[in-house]
CSV table of C-alpha atoms in Angstrom, one decimal:
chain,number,residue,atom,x,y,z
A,1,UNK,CA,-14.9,80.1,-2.9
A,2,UNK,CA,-11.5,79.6,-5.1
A,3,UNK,CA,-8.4,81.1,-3.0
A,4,UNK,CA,-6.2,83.3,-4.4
A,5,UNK,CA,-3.5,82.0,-7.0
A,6,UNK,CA,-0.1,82.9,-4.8
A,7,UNK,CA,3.2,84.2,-6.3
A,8,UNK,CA,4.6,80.8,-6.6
A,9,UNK,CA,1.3,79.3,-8.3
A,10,UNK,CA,1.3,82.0,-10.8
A,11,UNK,CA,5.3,81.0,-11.4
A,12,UNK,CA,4.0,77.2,-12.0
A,13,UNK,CA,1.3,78.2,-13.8
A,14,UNK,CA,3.3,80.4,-16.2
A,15,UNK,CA,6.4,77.7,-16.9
A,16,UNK,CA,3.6,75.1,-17.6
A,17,UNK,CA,1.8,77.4,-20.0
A,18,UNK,CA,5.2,78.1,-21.8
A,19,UNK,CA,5.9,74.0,-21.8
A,20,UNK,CA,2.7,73.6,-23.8
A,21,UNK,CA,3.4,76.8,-26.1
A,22,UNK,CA,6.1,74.9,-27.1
A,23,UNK,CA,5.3,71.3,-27.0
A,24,UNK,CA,2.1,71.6,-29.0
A,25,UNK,CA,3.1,73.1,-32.4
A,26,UNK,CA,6.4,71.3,-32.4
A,27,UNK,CA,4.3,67.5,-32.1
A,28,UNK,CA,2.4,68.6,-34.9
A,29,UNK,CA,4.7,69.5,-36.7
A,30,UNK,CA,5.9,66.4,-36.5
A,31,UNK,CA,2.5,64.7,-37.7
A,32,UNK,CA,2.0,67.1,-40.2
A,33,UNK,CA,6.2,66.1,-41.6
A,34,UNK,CA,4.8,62.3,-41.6
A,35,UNK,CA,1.5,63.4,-43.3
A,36,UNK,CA,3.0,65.2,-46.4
A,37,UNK,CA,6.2,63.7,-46.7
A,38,UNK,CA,6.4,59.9,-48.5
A,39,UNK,CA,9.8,58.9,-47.4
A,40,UNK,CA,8.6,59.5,-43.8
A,41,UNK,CA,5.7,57.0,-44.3
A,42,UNK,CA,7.8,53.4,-43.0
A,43,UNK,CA,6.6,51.5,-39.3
A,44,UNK,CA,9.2,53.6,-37.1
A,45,UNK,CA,7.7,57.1,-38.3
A,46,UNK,CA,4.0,55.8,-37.5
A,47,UNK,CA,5.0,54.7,-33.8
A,48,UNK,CA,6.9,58.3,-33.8
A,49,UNK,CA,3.5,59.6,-34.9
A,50,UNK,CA,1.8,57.7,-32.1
A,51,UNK,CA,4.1,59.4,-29.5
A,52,UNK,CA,3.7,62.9,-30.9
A,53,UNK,CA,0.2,62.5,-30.9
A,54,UNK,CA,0.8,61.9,-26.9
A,55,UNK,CA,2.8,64.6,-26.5
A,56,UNK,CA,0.0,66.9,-27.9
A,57,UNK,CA,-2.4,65.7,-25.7
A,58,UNK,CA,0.2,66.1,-22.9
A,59,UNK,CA,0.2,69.6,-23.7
A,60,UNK,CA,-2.6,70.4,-24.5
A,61,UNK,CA,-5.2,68.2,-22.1
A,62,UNK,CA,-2.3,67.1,-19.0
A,63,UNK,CA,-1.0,70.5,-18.5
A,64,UNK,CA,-4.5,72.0,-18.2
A,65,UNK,CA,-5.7,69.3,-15.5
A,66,UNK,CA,-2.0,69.9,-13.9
A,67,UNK,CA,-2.3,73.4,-13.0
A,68,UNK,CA,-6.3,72.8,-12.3
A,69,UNK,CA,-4.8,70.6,-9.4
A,70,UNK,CA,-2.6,72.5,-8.4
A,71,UNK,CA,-4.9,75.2,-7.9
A,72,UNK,CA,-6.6,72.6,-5.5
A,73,UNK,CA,-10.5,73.1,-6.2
A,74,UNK,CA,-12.7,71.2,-4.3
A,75,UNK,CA,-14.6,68.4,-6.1
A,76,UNK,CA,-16.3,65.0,-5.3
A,77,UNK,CA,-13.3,62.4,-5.4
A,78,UNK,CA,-14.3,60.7,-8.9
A,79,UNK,CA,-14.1,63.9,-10.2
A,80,UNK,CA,-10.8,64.4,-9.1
A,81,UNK,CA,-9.7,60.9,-10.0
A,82,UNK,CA,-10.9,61.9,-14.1
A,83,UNK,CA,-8.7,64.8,-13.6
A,84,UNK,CA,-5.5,63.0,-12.6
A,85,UNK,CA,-5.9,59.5,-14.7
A,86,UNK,CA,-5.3,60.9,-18.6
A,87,UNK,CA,-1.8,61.8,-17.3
A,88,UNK,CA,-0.7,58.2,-16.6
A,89,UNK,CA,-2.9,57.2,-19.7
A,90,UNK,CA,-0.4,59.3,-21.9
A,91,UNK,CA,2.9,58.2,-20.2
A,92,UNK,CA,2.1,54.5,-20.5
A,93,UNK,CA,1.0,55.5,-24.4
A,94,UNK,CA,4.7,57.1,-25.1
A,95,UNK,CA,6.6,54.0,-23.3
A,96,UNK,CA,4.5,51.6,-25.6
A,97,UNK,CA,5.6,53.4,-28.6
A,98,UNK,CA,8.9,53.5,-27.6
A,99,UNK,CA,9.1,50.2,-26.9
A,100,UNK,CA,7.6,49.9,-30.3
A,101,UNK,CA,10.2,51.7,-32.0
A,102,UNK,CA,12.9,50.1,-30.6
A,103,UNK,CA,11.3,46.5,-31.7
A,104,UNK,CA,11.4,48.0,-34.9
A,105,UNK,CA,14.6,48.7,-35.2
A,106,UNK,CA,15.8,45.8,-33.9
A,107,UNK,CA,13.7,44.0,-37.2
A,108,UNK,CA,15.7,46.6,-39.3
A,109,UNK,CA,18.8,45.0,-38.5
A,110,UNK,CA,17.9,41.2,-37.1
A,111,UNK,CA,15.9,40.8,-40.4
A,112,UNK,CA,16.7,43.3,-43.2
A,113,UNK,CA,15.7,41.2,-45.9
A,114,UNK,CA,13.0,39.8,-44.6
A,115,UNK,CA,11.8,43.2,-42.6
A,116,UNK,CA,9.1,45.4,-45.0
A,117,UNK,CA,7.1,41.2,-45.4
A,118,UNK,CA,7.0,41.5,-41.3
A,119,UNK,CA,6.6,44.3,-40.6
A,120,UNK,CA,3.3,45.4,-42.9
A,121,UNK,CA,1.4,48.8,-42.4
A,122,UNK,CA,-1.5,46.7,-41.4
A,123,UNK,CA,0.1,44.9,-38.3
A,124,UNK,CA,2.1,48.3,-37.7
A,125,UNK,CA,-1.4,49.9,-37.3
A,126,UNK,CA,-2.7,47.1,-35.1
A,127,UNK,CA,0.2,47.1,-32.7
A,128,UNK,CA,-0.1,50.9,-32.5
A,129,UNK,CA,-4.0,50.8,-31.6
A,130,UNK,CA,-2.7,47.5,-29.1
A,131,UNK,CA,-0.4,50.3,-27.3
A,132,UNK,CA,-3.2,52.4,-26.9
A,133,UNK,CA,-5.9,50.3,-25.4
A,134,UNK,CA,-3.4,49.2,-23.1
A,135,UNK,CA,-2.1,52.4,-21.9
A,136,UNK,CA,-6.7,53.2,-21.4
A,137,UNK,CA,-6.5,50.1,-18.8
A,138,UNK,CA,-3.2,50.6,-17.1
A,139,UNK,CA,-3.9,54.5,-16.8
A,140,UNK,CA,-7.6,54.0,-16.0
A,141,UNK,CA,-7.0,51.0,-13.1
A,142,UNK,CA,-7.3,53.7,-10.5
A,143,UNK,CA,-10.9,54.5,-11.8
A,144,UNK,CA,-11.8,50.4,-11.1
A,145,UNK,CA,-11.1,51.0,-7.9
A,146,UNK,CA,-7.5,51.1,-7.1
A,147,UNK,CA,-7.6,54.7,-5.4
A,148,UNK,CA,-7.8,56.1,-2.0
A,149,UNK,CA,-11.5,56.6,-1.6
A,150,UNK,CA,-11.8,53.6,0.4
A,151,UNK,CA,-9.0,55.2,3.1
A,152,UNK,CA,-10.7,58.9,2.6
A,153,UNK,CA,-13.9,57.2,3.7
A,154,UNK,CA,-12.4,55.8,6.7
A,155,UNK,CA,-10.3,58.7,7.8
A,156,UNK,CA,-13.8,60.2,7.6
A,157,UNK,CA,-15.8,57.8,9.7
A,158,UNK,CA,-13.2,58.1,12.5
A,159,UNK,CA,-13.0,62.0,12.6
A,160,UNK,CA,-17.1,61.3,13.1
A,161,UNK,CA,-17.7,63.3,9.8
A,162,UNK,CA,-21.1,62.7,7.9
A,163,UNK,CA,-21.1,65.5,5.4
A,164,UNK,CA,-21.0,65.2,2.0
A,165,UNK,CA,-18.0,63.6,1.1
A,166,UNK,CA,-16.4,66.2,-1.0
A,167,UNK,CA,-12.2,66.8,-1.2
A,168,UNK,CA,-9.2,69.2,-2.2
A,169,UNK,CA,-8.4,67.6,-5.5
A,170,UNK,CA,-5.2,66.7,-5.5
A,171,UNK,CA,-2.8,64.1,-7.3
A,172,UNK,CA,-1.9,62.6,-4.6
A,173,UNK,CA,-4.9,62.6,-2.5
A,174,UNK,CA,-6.6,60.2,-5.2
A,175,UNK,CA,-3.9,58.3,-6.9
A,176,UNK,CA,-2.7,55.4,-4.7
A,177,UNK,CA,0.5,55.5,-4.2
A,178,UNK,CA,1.0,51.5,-4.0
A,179,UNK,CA,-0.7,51.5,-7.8
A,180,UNK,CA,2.0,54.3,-8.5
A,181,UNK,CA,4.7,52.5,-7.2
A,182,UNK,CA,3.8,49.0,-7.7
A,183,UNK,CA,1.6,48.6,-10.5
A,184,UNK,CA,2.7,51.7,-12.3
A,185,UNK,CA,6.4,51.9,-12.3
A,186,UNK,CA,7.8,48.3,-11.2
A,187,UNK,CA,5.2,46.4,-13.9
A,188,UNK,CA,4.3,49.2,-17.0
A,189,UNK,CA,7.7,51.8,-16.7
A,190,UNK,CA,10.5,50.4,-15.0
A,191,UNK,CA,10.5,46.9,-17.2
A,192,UNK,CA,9.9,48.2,-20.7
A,193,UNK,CA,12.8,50.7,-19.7
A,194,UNK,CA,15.3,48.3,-19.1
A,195,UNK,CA,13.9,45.6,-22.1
A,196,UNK,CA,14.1,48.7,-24.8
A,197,UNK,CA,17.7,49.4,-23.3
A,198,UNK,CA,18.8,46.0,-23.9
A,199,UNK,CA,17.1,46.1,-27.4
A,200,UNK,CA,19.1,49.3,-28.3
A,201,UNK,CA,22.5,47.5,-27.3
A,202,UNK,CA,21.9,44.4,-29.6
A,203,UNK,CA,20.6,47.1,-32.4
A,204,UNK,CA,24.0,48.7,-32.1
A,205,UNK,CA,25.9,45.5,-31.2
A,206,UNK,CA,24.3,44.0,-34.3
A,207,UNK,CA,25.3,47.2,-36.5
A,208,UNK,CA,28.5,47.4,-35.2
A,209,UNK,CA,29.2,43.8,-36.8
A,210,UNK,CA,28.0,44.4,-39.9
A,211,UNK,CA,29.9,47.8,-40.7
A,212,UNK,CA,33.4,45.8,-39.2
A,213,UNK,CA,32.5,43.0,-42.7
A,214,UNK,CA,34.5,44.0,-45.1
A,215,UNK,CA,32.1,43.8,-48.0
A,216,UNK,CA,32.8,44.4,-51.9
A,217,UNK,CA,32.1,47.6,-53.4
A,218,UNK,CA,28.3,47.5,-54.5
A,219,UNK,CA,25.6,49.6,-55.6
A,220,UNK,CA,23.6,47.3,-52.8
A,221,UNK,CA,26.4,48.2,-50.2
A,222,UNK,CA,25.3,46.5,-46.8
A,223,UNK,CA,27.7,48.8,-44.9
A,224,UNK,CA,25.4,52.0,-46.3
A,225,UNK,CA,22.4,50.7,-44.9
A,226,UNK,CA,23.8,49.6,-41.6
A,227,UNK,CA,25.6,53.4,-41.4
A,228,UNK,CA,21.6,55.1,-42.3
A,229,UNK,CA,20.0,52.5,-39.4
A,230,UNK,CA,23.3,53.5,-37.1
A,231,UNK,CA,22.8,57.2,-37.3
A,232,UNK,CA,18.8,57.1,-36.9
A,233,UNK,CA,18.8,54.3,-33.9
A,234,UNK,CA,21.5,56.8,-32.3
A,235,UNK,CA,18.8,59.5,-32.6
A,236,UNK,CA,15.7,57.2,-31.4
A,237,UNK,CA,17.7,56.0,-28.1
A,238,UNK,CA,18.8,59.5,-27.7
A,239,UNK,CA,14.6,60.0,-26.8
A,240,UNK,CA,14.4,57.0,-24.9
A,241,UNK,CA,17.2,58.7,-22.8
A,242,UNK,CA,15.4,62.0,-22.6
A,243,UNK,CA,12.1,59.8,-21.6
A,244,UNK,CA,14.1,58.1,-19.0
A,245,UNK,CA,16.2,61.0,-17.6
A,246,UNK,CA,12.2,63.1,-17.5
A,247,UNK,CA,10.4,60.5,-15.8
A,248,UNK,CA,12.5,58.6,-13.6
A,249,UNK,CA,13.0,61.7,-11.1
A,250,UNK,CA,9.1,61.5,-10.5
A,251,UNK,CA,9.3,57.7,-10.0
A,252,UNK,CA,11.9,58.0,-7.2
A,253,UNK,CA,10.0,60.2,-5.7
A,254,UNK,CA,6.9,58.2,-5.3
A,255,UNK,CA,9.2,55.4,-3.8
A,256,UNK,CA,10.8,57.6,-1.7
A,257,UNK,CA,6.9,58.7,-0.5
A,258,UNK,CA,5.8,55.2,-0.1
A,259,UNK,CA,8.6,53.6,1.2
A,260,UNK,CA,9.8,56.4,3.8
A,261,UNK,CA,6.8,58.1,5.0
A,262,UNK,CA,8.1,60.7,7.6
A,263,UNK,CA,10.8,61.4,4.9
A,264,UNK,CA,10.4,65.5,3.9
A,265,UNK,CA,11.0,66.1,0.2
A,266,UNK,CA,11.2,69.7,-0.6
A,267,UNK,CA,8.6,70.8,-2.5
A,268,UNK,CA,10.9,72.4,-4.9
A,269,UNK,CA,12.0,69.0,-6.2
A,270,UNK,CA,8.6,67.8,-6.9
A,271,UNK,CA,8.0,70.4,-8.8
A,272,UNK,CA,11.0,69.9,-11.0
A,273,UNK,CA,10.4,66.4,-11.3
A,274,UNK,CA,7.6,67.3,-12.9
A,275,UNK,CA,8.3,70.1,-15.0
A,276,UNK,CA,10.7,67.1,-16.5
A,277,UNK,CA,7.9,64.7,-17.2
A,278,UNK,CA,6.0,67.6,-18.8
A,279,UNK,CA,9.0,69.3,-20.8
A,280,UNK,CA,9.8,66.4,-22.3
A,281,UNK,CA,6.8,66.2,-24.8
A,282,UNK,CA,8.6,69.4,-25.8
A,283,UNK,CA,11.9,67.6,-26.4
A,284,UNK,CA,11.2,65.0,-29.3
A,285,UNK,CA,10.5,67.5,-32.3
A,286,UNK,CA,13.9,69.2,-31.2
A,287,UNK,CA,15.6,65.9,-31.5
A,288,UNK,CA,14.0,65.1,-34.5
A,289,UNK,CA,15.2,68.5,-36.5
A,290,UNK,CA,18.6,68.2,-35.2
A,291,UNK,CA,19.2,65.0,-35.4
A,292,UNK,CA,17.3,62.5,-38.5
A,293,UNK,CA,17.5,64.5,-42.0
A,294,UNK,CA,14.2,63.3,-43.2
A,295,UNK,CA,12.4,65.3,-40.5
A,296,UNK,CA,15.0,68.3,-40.8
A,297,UNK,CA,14.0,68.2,-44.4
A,298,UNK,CA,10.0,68.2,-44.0
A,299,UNK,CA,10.4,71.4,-41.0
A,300,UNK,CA,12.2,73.2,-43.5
A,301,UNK,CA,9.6,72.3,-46.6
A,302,UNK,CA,6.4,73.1,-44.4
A,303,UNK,CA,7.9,76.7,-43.0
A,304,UNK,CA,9.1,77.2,-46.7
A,305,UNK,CA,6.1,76.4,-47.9
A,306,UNK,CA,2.9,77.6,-45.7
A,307,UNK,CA,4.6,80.2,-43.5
A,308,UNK,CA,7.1,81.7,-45.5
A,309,UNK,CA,4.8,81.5,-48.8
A,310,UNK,CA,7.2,79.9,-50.6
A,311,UNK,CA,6.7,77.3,-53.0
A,312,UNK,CA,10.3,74.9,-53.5
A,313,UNK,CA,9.9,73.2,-56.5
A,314,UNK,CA,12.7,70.8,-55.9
A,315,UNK,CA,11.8,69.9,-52.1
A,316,UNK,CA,8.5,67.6,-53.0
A,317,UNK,CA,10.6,65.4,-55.6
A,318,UNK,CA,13.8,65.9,-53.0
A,319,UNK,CA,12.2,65.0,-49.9
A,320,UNK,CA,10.3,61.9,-51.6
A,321,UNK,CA,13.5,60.6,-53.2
A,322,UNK,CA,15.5,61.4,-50.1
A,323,UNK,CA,17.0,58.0,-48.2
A,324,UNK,CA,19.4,59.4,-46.3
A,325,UNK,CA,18.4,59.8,-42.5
């Protein structure tokens, strides 16, 4: 028999719901900007594409199985384990793309020449589906066996219990929290972190010297392109910060869980922590309006033209032609 939701469930429940309201449409918007729009069609917009097309599926398949699991409903454990695995599928996904994009910018600056010969739509594609399988067999390690059913099992046998081995389906009753802790965040989230913060420094060290040449006045003016790759790599650190700030809260947690035991955290923080992890599928399309032109542009085009039925004849030949960021 299911319990009754409580006042506090329904609260959770209703705050995730609105996260997903929000973060679904605004991600595909975003596709749907890269889709239609030509000057949005370069390597860095297909890795954005790759993390927006996590963030829908954070919204609209994580946020789901979160509030199923929070509800608690009893289940056998594998069960359970499906429930809570796509979640850290998706997160390593969006730290693989960003790790992606901040390569690529790096190649923007390091090699600007020599950049659209390296970095070809084919090999763009393939390190896109590499981030993916990747993220399957570092989110899905739980499922081969590191998980708690081997501790259940024996928690089981010593209470003398032979019944059918079936459990309140909860995160943390499943997940290990070594894996977490670990596997998860020291190897897969706490490295690529740090290396795509060290990228962004020598992307804006490496801008930084080229704008303080003083170049002749050209129609190939090196100090434009390195102002357009300044403003955009500002933006595209701006949601590795938002990542970091989201997810890191979580993270310290599960250290805190696994390293101090009889240490109480309030519940309250928990659940912020992960409101954080889940809002911030919500907060790259924001960014993106407000803060790189191309995308601003393509919004405005797409609620112009299919939801406000009207038809810009300038914006297709505008947005196309556009360079600036």
């Amino acid at each position: 028999m299911a319990h009754p939701i409580s006042a506090f469930q329904a609260a959770y429940i209703s705050i995730e719901v609105l996260i997903a309201l929000v973060s679904v449409p605004g991600n595909i918007l975003v596709i749907w900007a890269v889709k239609m729009n030509q000057a949005l069609r370069d390597a860095t917009f297909c890795f954005i594409v790759s993390l927006a097309v996590a963030d829908v599926a954070v919204g609209a398949l994580v946020i789901p199985l979160a509030i199923i699991i929070n509800i608690g409903p009893q289940t056998e454990f594998y069960t359970c384990l499906m429930v809570a695995c796509p979640v850290l599928i998706l997160t390593e996904s969006s730290i693989l793309a960003l790790l992606a994009i901040a390569v690529d910018r790096y190649l923007r600056v390091k090699i600007p020449v020599r950049y659209k010969s390296v970095v070809t739509p084919r090999r763009a594609a393939v390190a896109i589906a590499c981030c993916w399988i990747v993220s399957f067999l570092v989110g899905l390690t739980p499922m081969f066996g590191w998980n708690n059913l081997s501790k259940m099992r024996r928690t089981q046998e010593l209470n003398g219990s032979h019944t059918e081995f079936i459990i309140t389906c909860q995160f943390e009753t499943v997940i290990s929290m070594e894996y977490m802790v670990y596997f998860n965040f020291f190897v897969w989230v706490l490295p690529p972190l740090l290396l795509m913060l060290l990228i962004y420094l020598e992307v804006f060290n490496l801008i930084r010297k080229q704008l303080n040449k003083k170049v002749s006045s050209s129609s190939n003016d090196p100090q434009k392109y390195y102002g357009k790759e300044l403003k955009i790599a500002k933006s595209l650190a701006l949601v590795l910060f938002l990542f970091a700030l989201s997810w890191l809260p979580l993270h310290v947690l599960n250290c805190i869980t696994l390293f101090c035991p009889s240490c109480q955290t309030p519940h309250i923080l928990t659940y912020i922590a992960i409101f954080l992890t889940h809002g911030n599928s919500a907060m790259n399309p924001i960014v993106y309006a407000f803060r790189i032109k191309k995308f601003r542009t393509a919004f405005l085009q797409i609620w112009n033209q299919y939801f406000c039925c009207k038809t810009n004849k300038n914006a297709t030949s505008t947005t196309t032609a556009e360079t600036g960021n």
